PDB file of C-alpha atoms and ligand atoms in Angstrom:
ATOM      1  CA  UNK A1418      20.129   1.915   4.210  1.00 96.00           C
ATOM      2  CA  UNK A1419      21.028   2.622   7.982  1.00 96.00           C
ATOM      3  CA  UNK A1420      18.556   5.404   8.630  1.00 98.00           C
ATOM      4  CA  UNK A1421      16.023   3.297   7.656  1.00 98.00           C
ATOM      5  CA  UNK A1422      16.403   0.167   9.159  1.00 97.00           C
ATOM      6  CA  UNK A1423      17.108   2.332  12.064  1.00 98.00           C
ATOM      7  CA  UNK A1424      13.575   3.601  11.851  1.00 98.00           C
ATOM      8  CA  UNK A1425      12.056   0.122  10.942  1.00 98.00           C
ATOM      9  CA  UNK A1426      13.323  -1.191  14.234  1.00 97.00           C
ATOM     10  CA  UNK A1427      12.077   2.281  16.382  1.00 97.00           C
ATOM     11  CA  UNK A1428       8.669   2.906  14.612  1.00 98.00           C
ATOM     12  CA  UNK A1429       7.812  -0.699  12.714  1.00 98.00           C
ATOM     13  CA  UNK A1430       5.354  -2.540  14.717  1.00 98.00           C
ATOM     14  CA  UNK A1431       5.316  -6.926  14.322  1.00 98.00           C
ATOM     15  CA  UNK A1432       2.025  -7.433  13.560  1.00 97.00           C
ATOM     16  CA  UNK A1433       2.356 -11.296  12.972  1.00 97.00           C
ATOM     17  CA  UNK A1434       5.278 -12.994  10.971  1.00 97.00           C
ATOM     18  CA  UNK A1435       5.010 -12.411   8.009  1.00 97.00           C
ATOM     19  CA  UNK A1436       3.525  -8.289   8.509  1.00 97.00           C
ATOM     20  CA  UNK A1437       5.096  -5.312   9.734  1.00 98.00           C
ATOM     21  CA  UNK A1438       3.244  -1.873  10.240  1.00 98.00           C
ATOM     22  CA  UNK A1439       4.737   1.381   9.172  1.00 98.00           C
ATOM     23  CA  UNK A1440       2.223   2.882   9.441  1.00 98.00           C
ATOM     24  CA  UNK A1441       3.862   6.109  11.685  1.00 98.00           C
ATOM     25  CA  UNK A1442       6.108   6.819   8.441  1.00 98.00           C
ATOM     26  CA  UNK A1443       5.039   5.420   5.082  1.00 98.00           C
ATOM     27  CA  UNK A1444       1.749   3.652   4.833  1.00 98.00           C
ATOM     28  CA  UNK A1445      -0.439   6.213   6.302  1.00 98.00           C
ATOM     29  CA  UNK A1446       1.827   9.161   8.044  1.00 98.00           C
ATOM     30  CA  UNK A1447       4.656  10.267   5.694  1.00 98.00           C
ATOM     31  CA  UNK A1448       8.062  11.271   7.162  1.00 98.00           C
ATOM     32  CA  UNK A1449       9.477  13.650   4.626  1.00 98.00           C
ATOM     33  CA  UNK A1450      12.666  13.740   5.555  1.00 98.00           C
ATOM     34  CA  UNK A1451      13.385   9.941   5.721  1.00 98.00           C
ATOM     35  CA  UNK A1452      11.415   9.846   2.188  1.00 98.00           C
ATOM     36  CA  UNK A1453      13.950  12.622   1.102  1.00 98.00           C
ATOM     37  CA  UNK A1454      16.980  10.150   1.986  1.00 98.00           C
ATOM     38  CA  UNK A1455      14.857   7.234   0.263  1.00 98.00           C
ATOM     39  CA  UNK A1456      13.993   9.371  -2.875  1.00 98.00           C
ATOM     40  CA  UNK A1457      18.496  10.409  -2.832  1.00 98.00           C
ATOM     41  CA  UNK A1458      19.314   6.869  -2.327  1.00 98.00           C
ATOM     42  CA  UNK A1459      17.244   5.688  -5.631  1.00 98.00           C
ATOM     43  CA  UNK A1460      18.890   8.586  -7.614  1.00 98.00           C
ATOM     44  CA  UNK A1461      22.614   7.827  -6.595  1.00 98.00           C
ATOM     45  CA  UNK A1462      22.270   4.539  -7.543  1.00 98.00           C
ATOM     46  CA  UNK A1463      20.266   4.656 -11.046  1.00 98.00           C
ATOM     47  CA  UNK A1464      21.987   8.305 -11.720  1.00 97.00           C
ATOM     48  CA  UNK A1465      23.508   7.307 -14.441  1.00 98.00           C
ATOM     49  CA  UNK A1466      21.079   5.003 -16.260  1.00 98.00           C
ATOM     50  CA  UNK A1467      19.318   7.407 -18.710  1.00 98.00           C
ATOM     51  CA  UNK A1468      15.937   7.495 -16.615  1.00 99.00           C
ATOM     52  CA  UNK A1469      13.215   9.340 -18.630  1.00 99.00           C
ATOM     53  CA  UNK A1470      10.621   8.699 -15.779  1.00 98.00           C
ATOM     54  CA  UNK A1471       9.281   6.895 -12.488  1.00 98.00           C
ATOM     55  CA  UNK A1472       6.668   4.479 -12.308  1.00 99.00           C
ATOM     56  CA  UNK A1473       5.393   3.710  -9.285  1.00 98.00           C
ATOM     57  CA  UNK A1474       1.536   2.534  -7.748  1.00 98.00           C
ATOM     58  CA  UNK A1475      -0.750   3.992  -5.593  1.00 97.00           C
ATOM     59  CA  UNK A1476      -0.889   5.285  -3.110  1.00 97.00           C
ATOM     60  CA  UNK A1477       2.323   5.032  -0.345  1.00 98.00           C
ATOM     61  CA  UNK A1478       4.652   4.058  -3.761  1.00 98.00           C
ATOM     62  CA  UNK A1479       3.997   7.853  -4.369  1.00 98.00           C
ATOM     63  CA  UNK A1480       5.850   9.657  -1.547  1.00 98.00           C
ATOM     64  CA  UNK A1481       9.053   7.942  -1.757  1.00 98.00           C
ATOM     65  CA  UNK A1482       8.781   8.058  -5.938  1.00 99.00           C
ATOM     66  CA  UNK A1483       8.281  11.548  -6.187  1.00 98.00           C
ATOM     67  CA  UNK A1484      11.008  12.463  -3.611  1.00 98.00           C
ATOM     68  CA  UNK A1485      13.412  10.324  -6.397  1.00 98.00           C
ATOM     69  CA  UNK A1486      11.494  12.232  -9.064  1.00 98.00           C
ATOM     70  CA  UNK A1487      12.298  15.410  -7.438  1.00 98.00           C
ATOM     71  CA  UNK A1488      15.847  14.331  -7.208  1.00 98.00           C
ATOM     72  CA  UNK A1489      16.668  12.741 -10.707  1.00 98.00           C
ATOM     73  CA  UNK A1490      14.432  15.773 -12.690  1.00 98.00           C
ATOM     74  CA  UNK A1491      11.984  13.246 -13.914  1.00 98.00           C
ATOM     75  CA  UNK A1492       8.154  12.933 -13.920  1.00 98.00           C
ATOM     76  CA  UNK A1493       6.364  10.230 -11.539  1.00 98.00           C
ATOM     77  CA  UNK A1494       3.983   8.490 -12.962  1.00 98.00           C
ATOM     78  CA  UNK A1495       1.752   6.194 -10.625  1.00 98.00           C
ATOM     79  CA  UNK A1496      -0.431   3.471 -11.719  1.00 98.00           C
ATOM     80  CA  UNK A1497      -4.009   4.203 -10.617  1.00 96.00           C
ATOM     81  CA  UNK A1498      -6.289   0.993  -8.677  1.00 93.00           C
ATOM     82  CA  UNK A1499      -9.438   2.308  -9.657  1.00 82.00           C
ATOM     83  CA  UNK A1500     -10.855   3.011 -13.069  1.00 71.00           C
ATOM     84  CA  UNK A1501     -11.123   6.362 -13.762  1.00 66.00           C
ATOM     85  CA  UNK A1502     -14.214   8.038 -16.019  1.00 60.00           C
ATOM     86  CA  UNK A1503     -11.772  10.772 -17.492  1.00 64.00           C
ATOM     87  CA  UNK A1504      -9.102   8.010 -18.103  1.00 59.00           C
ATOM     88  CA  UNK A1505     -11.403   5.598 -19.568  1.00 68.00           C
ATOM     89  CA  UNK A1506      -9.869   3.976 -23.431  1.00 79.00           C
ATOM     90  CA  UNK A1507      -6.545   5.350 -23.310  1.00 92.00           C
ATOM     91  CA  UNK A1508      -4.939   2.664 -21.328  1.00 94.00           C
ATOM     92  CA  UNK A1509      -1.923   0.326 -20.729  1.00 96.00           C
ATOM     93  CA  UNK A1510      -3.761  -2.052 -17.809  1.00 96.00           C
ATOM     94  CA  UNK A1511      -2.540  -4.889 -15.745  1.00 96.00           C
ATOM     95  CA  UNK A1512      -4.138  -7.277 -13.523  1.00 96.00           C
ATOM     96  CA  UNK A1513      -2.140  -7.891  -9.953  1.00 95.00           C
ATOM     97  CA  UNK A1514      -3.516 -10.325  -7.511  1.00 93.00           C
ATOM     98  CA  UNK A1515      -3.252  -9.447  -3.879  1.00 90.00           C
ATOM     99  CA  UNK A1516      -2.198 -12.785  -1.956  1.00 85.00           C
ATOM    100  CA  UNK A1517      -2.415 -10.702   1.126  1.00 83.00           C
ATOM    101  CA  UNK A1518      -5.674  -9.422   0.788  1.00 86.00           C
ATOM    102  CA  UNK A1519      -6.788 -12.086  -1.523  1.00 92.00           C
ATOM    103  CA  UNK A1520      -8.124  -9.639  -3.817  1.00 92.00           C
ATOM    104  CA  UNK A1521      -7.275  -9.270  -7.681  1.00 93.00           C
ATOM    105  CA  UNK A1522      -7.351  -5.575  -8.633  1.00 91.00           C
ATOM    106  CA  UNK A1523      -6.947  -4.270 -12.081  1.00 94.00           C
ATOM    107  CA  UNK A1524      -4.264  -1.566 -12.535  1.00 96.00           C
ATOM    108  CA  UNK A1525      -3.939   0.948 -15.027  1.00 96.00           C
ATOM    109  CA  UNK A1526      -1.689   3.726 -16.719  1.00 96.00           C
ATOM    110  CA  UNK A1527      -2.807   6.497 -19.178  1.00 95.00           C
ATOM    111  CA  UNK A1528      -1.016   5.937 -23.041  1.00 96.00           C
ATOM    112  CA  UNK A1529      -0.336   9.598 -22.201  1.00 97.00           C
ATOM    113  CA  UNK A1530       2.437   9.121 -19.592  1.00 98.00           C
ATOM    114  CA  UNK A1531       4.454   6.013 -20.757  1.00 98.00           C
ATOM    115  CA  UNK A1532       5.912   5.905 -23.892  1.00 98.00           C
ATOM    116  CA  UNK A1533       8.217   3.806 -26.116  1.00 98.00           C
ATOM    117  CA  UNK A1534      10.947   5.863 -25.892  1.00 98.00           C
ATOM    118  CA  UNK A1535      11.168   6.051 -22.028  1.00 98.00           C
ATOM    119  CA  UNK A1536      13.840   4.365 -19.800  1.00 99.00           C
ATOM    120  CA  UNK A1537      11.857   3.742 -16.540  1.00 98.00           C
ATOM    121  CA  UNK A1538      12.809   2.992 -12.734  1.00 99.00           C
ATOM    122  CA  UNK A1539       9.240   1.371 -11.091  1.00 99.00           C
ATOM    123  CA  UNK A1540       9.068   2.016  -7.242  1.00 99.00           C
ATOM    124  CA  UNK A1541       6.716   0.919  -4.703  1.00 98.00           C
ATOM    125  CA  UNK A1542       6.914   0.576  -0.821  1.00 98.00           C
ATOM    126  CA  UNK A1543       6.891  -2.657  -0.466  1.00 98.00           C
ATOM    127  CA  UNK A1544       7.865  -6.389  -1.935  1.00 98.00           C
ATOM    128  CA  UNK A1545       5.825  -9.228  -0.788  1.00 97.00           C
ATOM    129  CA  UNK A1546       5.347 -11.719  -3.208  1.00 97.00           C
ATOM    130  CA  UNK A1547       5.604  -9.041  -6.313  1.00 98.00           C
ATOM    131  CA  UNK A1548       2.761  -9.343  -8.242  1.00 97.00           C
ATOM    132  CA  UNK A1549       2.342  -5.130  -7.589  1.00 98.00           C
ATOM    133  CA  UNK A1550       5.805  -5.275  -9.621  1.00 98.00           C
ATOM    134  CA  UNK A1551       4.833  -7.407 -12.303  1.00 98.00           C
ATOM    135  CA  UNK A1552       2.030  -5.640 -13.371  1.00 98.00           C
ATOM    136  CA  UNK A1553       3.977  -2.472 -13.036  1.00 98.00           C
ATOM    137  CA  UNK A1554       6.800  -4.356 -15.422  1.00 98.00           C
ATOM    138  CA  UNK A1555       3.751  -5.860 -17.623  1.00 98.00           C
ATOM    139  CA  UNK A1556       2.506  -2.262 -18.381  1.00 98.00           C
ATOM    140  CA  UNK A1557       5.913  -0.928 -18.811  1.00 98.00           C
ATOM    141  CA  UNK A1558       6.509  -3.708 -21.326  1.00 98.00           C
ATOM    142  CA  UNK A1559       3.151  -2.309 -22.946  1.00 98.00           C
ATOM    143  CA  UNK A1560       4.432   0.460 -23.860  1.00 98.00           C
ATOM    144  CA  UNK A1561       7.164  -0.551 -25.515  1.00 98.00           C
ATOM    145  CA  UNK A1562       9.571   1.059 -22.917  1.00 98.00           C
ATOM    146  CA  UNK A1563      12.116   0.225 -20.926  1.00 98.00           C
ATOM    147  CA  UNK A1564      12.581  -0.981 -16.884  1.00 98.00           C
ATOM    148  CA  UNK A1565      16.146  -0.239 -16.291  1.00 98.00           C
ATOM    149  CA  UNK A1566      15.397  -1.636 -12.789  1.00 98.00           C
ATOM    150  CA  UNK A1567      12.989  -1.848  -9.690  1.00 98.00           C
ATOM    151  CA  UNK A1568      13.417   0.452  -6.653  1.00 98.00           C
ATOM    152  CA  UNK A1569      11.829  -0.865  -3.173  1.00 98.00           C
ATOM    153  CA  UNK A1570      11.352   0.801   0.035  1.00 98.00           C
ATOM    154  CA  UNK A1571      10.651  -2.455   2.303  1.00 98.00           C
ATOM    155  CA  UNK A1572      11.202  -5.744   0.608  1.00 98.00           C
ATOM    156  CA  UNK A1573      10.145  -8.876   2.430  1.00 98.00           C
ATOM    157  CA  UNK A1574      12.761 -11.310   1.787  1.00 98.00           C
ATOM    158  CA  UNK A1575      10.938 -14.238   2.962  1.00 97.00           C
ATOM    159  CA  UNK A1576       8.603 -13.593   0.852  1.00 97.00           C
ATOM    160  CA  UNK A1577       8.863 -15.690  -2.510  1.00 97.00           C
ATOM    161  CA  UNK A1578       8.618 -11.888  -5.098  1.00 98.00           C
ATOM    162  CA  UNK A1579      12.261 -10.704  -5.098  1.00 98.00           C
ATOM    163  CA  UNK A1580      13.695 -14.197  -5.613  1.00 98.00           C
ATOM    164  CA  UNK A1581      11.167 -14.681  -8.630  1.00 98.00           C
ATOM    165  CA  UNK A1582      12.206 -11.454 -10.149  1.00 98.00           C
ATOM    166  CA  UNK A1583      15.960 -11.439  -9.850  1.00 98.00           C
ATOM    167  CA  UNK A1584      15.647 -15.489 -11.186  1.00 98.00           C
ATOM    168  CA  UNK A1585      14.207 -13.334 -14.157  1.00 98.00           C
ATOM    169  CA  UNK A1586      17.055 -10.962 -14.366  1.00 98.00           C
ATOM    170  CA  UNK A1587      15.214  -7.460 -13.289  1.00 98.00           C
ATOM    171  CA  UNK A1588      17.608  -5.548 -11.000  1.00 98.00           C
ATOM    172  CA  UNK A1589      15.800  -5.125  -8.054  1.00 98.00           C
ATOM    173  CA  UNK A1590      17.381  -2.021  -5.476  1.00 98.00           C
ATOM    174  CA  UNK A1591      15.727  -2.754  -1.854  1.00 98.00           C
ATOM    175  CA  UNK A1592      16.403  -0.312   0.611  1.00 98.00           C
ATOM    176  CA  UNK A1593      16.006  -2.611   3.664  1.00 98.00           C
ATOM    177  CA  UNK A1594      15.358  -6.589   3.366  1.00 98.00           C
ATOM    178  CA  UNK A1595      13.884  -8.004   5.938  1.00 98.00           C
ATOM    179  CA  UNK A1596      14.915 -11.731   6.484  1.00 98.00           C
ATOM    180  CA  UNK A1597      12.535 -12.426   9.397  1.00 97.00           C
ATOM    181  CA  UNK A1598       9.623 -11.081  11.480  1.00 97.00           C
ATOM    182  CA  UNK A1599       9.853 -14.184  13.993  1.00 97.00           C
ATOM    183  CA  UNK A1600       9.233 -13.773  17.929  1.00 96.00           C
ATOM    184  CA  UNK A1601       8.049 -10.282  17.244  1.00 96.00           C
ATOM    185  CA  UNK A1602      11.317  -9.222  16.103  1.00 96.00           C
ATOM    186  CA  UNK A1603      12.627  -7.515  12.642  1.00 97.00           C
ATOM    187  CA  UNK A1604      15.859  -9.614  11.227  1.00 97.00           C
ATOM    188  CA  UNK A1605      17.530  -7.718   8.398  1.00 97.00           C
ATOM    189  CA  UNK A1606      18.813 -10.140   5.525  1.00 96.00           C
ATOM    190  CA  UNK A1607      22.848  -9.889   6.408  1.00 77.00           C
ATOM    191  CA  UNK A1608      24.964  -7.584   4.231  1.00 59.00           C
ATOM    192  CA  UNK A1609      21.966  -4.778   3.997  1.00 53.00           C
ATOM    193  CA  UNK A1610      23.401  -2.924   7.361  1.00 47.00           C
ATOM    194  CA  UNK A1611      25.447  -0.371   4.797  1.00 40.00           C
TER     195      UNK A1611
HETATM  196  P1  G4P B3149       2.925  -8.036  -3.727  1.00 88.00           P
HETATM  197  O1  G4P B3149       2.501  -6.938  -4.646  1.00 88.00           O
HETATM  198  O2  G4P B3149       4.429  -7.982  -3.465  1.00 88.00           O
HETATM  199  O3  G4P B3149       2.498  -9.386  -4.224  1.00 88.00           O
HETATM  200  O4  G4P B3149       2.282  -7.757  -2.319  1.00 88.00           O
HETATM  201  P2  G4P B3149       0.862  -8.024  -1.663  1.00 88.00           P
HETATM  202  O5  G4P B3149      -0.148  -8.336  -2.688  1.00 88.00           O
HETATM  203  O6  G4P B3149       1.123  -8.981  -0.573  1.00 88.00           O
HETATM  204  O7  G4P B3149       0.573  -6.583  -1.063  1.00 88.00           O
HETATM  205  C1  G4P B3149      -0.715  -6.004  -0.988  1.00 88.00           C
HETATM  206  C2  G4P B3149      -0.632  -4.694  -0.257  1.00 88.00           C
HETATM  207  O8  G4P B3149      -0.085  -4.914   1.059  1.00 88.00           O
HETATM  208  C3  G4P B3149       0.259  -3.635  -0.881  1.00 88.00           C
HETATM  209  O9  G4P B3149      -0.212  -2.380  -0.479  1.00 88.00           O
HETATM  210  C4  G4P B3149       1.599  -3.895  -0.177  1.00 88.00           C
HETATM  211  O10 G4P B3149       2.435  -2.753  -0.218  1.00 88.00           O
HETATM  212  C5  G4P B3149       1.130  -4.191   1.207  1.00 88.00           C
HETATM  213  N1  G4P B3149       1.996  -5.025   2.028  1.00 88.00           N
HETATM  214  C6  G4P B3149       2.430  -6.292   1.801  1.00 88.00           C
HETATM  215  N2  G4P B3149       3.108  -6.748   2.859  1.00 88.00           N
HETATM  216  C7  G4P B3149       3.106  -5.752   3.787  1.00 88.00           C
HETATM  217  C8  G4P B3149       3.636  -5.628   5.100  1.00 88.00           C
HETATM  218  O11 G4P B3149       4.263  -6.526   5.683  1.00 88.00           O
HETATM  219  N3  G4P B3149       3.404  -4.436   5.717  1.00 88.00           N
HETATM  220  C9  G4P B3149       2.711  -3.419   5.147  1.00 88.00           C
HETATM  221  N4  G4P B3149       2.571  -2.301   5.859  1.00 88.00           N
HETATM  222  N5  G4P B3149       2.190  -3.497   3.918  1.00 88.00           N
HETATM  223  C10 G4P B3149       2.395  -4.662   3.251  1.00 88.00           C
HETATM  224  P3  G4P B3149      -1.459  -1.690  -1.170  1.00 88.00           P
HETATM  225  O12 G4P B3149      -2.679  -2.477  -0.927  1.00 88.00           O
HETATM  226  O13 G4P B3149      -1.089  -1.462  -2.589  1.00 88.00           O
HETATM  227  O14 G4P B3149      -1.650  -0.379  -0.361  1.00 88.00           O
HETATM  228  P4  G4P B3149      -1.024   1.067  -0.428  1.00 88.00           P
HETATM  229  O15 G4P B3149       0.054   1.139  -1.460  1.00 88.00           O
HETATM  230  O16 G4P B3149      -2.161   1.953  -0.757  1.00 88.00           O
HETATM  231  O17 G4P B3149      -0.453   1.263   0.918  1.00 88.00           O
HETATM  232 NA1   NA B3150       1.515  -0.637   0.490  1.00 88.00          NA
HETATM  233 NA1   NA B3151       2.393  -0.322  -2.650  1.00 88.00          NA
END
């Protein structure tokens, strides 16, 4: 997606070489717009899959899920980090280790908002080494529902999670892939220019 990698390469920041900061647009200051064209990009391309609902994580999965939520008519539904008093029983949960932060938190989604009949597109921001989008596909397979696919703002292509979950046959939809972060530099994986 042009306008995207277009503002990846203006407003992204190299922090090392394997992490970029956005935060100016997604991670901590939201640019509406560009989530707009994010959210419209996820709905032209699962339009016609029978989507009942979006699950996504908190927190900057939500902006770009709810603009696609917005879009597509659907409910967003995002998977909260931190046990909640008033959610407490009730709940489809998931552990997902952080290799990043080297951290395991335990996610979790109310019985209330996933259901066996629902045909869901997960979201998040970004795709590292996917263990956000496994626990995401764990809970959804909970449930008893269905992941048509996986919709991701930023995926990480050097990174070891998309490879893993395509090898497992889960359509994964990035928006940009980045193939390097070398020399302080963003490389798009070739063919992702469109
Ligand atoms: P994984 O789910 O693919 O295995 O990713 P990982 O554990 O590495 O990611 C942990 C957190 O760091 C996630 O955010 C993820 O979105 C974010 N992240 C991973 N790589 C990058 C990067 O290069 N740049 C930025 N900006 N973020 C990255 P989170 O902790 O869930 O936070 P948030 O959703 O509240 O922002
Ligand atoms: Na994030
Ligand atoms: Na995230």
């Amino acid at each position: 997606m042009k306008a995207l990698q277009d503002k990846i390469v203006q407003d992204g920041k190299v922090l090392s070489e394997t992490v970029l900061k956005v935060d100016s647009f997604l991670n901590h200051q939201i640019d509406p717009k560009l989530m707009q064209e994010i959210g419209q990009e996820f709905a032209n391309r699962y339009k016609d899959a029978g989507l009942t609902r979006i699950v996504t994580i908190e927190s900057s999965g939500i902006a770009p899920a709810t603009m696609a939520g917005l879009i597509l008519g659907i409910p967003v539904v995002f998977a909260r980090k931190r046990k909640s008093l008033t959610l407490a029983g009730n709940l489809y949960s998931s552990k997902v280790h952080s290799f990043t932060k080297n951290e395991t938190n335990e996610i979790s989604v109310s019985k209330d908002f996933l259901k066996s009949d629902d045909v869901v597109l997960i979201i998040d921001d970004f795709l590292a080494n996917g263990e956000a989008v496994k626990g995401l596909l764990d809970i959804v397979g909970q449930a008893g529902a269905t992941a048509s696919g996986v919709g991701i703002v930023i995926e990480k292509g050097f990174q070891d999670g998309g490879k893993l979950l395509r090898e497992k046959g889960i359509r994964i939809d990035s928006l940009a892939i980045i193939s390097s972060l070398e020399d302080g530099k963003v490389t798009f994986a070739e063919g992702e220019l469109a």
